[in-house]
mmCIF file of C-alpha atoms in Angstrom:
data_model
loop_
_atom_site.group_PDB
_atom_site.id
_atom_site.type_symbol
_atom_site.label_atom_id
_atom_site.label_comp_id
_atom_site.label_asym_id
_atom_site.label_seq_id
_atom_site.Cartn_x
_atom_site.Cartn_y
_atom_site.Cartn_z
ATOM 1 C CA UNK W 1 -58.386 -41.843 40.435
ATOM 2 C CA UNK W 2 -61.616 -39.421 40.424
ATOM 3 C CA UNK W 3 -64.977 -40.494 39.920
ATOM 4 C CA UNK W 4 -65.880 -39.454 36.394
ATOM 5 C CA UNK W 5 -68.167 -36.286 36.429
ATOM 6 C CA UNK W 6 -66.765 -35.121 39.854
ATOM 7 C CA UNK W 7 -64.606 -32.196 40.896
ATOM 8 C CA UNK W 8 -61.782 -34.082 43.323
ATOM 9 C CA UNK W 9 -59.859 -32.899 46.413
ATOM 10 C CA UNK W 10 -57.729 -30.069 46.312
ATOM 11 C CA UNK W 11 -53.811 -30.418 46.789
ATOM 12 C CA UNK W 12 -52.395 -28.794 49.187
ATOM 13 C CA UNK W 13 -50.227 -26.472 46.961
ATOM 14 C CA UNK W 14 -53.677 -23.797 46.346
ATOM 15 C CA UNK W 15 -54.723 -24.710 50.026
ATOM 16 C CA UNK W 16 -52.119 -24.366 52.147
ATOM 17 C CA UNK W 17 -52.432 -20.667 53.177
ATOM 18 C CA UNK W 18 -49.241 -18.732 52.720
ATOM 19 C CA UNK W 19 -48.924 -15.839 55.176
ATOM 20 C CA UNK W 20 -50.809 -12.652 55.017
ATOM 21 C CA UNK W 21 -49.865 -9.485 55.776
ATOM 22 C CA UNK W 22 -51.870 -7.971 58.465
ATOM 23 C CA UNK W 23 -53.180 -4.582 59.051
ATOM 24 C CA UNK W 24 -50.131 -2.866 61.666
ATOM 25 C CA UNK W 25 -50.435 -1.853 64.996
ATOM 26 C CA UNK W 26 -49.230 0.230 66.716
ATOM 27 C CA UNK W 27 -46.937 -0.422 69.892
ATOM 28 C CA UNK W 28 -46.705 1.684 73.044
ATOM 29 C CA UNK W 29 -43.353 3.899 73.346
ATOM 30 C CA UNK W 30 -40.783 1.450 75.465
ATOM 31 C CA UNK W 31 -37.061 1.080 75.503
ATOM 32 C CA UNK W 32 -34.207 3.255 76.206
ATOM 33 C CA UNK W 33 -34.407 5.910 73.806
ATOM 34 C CA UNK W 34 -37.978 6.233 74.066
ATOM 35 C CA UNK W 35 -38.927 5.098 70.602
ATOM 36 C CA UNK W 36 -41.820 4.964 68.774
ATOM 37 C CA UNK W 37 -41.518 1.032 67.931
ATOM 38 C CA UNK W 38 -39.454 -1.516 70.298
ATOM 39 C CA UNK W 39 -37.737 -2.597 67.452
ATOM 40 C CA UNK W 40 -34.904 -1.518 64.922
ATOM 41 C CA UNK W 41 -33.078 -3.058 62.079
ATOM 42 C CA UNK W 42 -29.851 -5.136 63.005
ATOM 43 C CA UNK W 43 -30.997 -4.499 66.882
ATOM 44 C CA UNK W 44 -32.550 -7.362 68.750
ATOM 45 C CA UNK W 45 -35.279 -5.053 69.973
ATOM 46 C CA UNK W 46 -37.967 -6.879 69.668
ATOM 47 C CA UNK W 47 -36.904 -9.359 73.038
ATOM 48 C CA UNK W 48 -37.979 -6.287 74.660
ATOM 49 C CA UNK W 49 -41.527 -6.524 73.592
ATOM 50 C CA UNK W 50 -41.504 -9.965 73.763
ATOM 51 C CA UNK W 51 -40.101 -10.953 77.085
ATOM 52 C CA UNK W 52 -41.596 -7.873 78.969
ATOM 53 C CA UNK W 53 -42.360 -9.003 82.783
ATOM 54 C CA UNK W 54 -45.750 -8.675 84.105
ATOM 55 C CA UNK W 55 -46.847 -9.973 81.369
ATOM 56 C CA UNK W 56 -48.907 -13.575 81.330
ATOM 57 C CA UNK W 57 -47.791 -16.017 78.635
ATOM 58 C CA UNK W 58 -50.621 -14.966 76.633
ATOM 59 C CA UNK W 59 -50.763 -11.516 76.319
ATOM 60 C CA UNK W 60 -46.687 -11.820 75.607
ATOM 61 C CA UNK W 61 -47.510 -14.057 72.966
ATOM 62 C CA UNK W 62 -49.631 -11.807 71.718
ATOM 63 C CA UNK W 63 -47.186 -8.669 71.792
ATOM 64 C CA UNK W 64 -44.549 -10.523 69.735
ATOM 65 C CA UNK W 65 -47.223 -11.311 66.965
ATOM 66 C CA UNK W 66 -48.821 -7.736 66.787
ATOM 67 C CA UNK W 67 -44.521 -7.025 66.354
ATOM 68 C CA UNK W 68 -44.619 -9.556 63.173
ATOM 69 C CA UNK W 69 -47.632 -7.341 61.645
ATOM 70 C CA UNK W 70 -44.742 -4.129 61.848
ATOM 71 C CA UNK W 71 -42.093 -6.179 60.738
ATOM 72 C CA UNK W 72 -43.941 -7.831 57.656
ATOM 73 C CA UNK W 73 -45.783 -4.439 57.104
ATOM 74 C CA UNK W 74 -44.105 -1.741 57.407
ATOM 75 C CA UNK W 75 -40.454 -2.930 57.723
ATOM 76 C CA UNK W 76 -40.474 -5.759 55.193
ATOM 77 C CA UNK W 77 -38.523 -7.213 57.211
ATOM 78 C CA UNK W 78 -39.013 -10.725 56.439
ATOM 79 C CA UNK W 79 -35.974 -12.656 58.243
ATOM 80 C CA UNK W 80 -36.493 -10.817 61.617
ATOM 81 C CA UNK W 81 -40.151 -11.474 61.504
ATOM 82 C CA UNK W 82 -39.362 -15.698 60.611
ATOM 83 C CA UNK W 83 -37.055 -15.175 63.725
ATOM 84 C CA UNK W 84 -39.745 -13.826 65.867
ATOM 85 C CA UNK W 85 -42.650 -16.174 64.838
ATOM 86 C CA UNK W 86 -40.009 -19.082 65.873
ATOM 87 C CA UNK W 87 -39.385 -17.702 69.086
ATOM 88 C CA UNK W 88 -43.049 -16.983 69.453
ATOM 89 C CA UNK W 89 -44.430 -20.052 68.588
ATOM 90 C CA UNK W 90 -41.754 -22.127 69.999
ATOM 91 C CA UNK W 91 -41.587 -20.391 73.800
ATOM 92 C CA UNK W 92 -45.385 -19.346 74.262
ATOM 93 C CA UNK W 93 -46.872 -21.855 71.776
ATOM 94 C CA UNK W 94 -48.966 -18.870 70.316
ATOM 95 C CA UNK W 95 -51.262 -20.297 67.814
ATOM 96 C CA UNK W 96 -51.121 -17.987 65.113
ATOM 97 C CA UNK W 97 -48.162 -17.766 65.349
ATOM 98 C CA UNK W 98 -47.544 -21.322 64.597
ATOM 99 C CA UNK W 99 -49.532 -20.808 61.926
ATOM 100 C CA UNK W 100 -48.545 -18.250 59.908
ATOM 101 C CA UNK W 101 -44.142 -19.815 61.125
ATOM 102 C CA UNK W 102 -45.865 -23.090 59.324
ATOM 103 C CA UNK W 103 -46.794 -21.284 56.450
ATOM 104 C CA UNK W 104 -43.553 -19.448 56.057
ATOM 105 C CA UNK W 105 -42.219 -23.140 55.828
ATOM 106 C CA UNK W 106 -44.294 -24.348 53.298
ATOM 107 C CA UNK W 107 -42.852 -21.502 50.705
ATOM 108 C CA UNK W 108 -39.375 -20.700 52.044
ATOM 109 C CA UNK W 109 -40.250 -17.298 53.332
ATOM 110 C CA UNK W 110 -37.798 -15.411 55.918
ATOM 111 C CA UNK W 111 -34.432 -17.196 54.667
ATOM 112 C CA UNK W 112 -36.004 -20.655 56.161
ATOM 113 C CA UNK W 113 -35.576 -23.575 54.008
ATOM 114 C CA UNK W 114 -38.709 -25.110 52.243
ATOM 115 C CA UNK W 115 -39.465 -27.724 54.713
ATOM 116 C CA UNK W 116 -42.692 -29.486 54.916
ATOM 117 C CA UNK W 117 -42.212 -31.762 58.395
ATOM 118 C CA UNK W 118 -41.286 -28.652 60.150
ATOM 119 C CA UNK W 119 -44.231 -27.036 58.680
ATOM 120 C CA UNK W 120 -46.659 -29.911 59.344
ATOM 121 C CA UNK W 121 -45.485 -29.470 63.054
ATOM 122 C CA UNK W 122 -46.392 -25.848 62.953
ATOM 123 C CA UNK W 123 -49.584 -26.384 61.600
ATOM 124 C CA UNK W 124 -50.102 -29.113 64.082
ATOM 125 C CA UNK W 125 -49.643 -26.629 67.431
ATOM 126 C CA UNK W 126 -51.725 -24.090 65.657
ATOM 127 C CA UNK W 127 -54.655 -26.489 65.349
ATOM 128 C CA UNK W 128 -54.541 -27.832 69.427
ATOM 129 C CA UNK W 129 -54.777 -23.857 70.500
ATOM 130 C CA UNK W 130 -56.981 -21.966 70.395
ATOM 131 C CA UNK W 131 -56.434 -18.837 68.011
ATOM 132 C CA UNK W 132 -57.824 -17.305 64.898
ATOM 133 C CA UNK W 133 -56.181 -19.450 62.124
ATOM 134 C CA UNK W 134 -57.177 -22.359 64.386
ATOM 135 C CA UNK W 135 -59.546 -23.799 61.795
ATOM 136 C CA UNK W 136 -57.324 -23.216 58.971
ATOM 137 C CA UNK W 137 -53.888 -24.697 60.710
ATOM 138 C CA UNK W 138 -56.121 -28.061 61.342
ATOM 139 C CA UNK W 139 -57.218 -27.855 57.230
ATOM 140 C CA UNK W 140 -53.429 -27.489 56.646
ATOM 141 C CA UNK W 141 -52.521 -30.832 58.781
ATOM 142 C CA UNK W 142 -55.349 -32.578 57.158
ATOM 143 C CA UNK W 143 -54.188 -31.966 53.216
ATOM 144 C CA UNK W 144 -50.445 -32.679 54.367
ATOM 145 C CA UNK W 145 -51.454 -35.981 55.893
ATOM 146 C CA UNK W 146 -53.096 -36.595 52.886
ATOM 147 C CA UNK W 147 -50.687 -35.443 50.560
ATOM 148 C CA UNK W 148 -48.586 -38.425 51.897
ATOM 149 C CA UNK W 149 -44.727 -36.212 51.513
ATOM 150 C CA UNK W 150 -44.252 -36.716 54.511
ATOM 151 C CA UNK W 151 -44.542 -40.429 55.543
ATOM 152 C CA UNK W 152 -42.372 -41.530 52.380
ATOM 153 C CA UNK W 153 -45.480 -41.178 49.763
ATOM 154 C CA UNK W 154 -47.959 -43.076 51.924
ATOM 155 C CA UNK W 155 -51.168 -40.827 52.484
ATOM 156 C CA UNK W 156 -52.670 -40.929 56.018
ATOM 157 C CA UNK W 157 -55.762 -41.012 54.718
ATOM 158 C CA UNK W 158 -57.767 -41.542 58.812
ATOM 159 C CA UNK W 159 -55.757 -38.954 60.086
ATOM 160 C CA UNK W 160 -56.300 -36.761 57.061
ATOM 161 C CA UNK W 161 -60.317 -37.485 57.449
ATOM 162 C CA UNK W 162 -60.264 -36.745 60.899
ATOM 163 C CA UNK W 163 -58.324 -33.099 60.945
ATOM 164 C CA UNK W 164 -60.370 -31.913 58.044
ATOM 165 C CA UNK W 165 -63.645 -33.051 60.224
ATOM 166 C CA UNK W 166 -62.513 -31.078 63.352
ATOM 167 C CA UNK W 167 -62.000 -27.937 60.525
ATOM 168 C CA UNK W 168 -64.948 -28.704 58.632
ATOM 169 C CA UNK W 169 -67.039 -28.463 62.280
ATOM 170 C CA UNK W 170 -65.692 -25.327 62.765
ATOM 171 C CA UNK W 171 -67.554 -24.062 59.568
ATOM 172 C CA UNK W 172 -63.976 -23.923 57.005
ATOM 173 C CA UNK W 173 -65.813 -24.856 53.368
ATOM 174 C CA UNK W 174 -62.164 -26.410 52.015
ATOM 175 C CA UNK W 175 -62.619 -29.092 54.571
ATOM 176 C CA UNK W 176 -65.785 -30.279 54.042
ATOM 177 C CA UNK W 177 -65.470 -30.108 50.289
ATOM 178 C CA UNK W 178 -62.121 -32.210 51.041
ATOM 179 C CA UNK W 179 -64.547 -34.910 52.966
ATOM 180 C CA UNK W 180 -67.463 -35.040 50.695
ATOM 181 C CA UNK W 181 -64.718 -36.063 47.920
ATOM 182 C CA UNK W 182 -62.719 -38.631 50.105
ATOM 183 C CA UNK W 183 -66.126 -40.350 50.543
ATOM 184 C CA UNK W 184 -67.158 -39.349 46.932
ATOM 185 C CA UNK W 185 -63.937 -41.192 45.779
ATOM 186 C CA UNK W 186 -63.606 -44.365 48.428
ATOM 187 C CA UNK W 187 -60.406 -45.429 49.275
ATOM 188 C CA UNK W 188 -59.279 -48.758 51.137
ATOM 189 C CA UNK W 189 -59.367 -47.092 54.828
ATOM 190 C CA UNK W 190 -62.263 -45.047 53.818
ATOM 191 C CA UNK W 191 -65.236 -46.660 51.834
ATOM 192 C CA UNK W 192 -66.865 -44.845 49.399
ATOM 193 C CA UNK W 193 -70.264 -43.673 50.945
ATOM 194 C CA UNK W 194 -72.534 -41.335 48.797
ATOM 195 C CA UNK W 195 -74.399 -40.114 51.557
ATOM 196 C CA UNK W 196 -71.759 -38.749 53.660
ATOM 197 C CA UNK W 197 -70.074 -37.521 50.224
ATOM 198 C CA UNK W 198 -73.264 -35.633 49.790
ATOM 199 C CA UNK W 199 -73.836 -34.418 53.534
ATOM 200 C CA UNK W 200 -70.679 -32.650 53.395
ATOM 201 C CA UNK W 201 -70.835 -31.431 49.806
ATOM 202 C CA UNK W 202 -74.084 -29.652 51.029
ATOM 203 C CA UNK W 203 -72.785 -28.250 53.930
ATOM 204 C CA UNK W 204 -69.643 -26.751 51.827
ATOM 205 C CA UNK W 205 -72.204 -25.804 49.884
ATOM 206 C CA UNK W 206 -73.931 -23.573 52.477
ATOM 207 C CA UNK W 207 -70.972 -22.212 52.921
ATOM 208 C CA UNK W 208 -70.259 -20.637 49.526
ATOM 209 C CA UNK W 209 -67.678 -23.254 48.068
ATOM 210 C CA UNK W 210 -68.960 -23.334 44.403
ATOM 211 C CA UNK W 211 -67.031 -26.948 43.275
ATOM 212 C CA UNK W 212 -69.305 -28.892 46.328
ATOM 213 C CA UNK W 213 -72.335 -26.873 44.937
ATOM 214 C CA UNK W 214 -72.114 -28.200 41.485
ATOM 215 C CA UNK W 215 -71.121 -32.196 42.517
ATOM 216 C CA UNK W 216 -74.404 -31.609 45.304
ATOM 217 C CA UNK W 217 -76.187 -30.866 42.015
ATOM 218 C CA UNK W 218 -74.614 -34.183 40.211
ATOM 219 C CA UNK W 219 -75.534 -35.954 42.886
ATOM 220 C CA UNK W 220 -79.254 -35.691 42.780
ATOM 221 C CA UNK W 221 -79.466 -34.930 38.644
ATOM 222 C CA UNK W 222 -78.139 -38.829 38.668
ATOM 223 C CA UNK W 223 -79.518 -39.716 41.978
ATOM 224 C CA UNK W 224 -76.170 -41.066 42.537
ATOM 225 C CA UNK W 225 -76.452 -41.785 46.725
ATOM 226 C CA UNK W 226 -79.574 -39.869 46.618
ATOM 227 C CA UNK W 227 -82.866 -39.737 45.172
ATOM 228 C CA UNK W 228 -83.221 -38.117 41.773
ATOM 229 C CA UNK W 229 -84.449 -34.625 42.247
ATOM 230 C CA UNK W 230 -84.010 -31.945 39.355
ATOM 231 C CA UNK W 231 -85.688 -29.160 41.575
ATOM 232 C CA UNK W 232 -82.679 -30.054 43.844
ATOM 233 C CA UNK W 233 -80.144 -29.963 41.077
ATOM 234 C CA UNK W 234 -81.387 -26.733 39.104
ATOM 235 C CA UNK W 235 -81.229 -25.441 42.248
ATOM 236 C CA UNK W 236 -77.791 -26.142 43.196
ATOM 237 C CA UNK W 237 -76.644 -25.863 39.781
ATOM 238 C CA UNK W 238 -77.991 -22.219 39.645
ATOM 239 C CA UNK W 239 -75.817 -21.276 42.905
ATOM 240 C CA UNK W 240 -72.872 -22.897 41.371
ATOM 241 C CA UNK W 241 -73.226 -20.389 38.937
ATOM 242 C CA UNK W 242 -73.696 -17.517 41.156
ATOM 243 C CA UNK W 243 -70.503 -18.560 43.377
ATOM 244 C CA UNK W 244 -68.345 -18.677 40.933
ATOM 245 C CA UNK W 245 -69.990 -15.526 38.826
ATOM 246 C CA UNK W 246 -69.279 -14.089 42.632
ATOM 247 C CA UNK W 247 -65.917 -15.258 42.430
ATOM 248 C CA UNK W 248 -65.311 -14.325 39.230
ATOM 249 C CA UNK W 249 -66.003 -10.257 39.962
ATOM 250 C CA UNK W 250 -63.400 -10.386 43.510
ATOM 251 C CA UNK W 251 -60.650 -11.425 41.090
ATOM 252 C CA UNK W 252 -61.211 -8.451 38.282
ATOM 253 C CA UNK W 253 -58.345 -5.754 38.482
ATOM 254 C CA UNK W 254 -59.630 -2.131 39.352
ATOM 255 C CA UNK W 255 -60.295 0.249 37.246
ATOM 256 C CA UNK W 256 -59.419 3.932 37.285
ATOM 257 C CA UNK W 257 -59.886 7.418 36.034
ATOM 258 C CA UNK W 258 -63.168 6.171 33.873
#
């Protein structure tokens, strides 16, 4: 249950990133007949990219993930690319790769079943390696533990706290609005603990998530944890306002020919 007055955690169905679509590039001419892209539809072309020799682990990784951008970009392509992010993520443990394969579980994308375990384990090999959706993968393992699906409705609250710490170090706002309200809220394995629920509303704060701005601002309007301090709250309370005023703009549709 939520403390009255508070914004709670958010569920992992608006968190859990679903895959983007990432700007294309190019590839350099290879195979037989010399074409432009190493790949074709109903061909299994894109082993050719991806198990070129000479090639470290890495920077093969790598090749079969810029491959995903033409297959999910230009192509559309979505089974082949589901077929290459396994492969990818599965043989060179390429983080981003795990990342966006684990979101592509969560929604059913590229003829995979839904399947939440398999995308927990994704999201899992994303967070150990080092990559550019690190941060986010480890956010993803953290609200799945906490959802609780997958250990028969029985939230793993520690291991929840502790995945959405290592993201919420790495500067991801979701996480450390996710903390403050796990210590906002209290729960047997986790006592409630004001302070630490305003630490980390602050520091998602700071970093532009507009729900910890306005429960920072509850916080010392009540002096709940803290000591009352309206400065403090206006303060807050005004940047609330601007975040989601902020927000509010990013979301309007274009207009045209005015």
């Amino acid at each position: 249950m939520l403390v009255e007055g508070y914004i709670g955690g958010i569920g992992y169905r608006e968190r859990v990133a679903t895959s983007e679509t990432l700007a294309f590039l190019q590839f350099p001419v290879v195979g037989p007949n010399r074409s432009r892209y190493p790949w074709s539809p109903g061909s299994h072309g894109w082993a050719l990219c991806c198990k070129r020799t000479g090639l470290g682990i890495k920077a093969q990784g790598f090749g079969c993930f810029r491959l995903v951008d033409f297959l999910e970009g230009i192509q559309k392509n979505f089974d082949e690319a589901a077929k290459v992010l396994k492969f990818t993520c599965e043989d060179y443990h390429h983080s981003d790769s795990c990342y966006k394969l684990g979101a592509y579980y969560v929604t059913g994308k590229g003829g995979l079943a839904p399947n939440l375990k398999n995308a927990y384990n994704c999201f899992l090999k994303a967070c150990e390696k080092p990559g550019k959706k690190s941060i986010n993968a480890c956010h993803n393992v953290g609200l799945l533990d906490q959802d609780g699906r997958l250990n028969d409705n029985k939230p793993d609250l520690i291991r929840a706290r502790d995945y959405y710490t290592r993201a919420c170090d790495g500067n991801y706002a979701p996480s450390c609005f996710n903390l403050s309200t796990m210590y906002l809220q209290g729960s047997p394995n986790i006592p409630k603990d004001m302070s630490l629920a305003l630490k980390f509303s602050l520091k998602a704060c700071d970093l532009g998530h507009v729900w910890a701005c306005a429960n920072a601002s509850r916080m010392y309007k009540l002096g709940d944890g803290v000591a009352k301090d309206e400065t403090k709250a206006e303060s807050l309370k005004n940047k609330a306002k601007q975040l989601h005023k902020e927000q509010q703009k990013s979301v309007q549709p274009l207009a045209f020919g005015v």
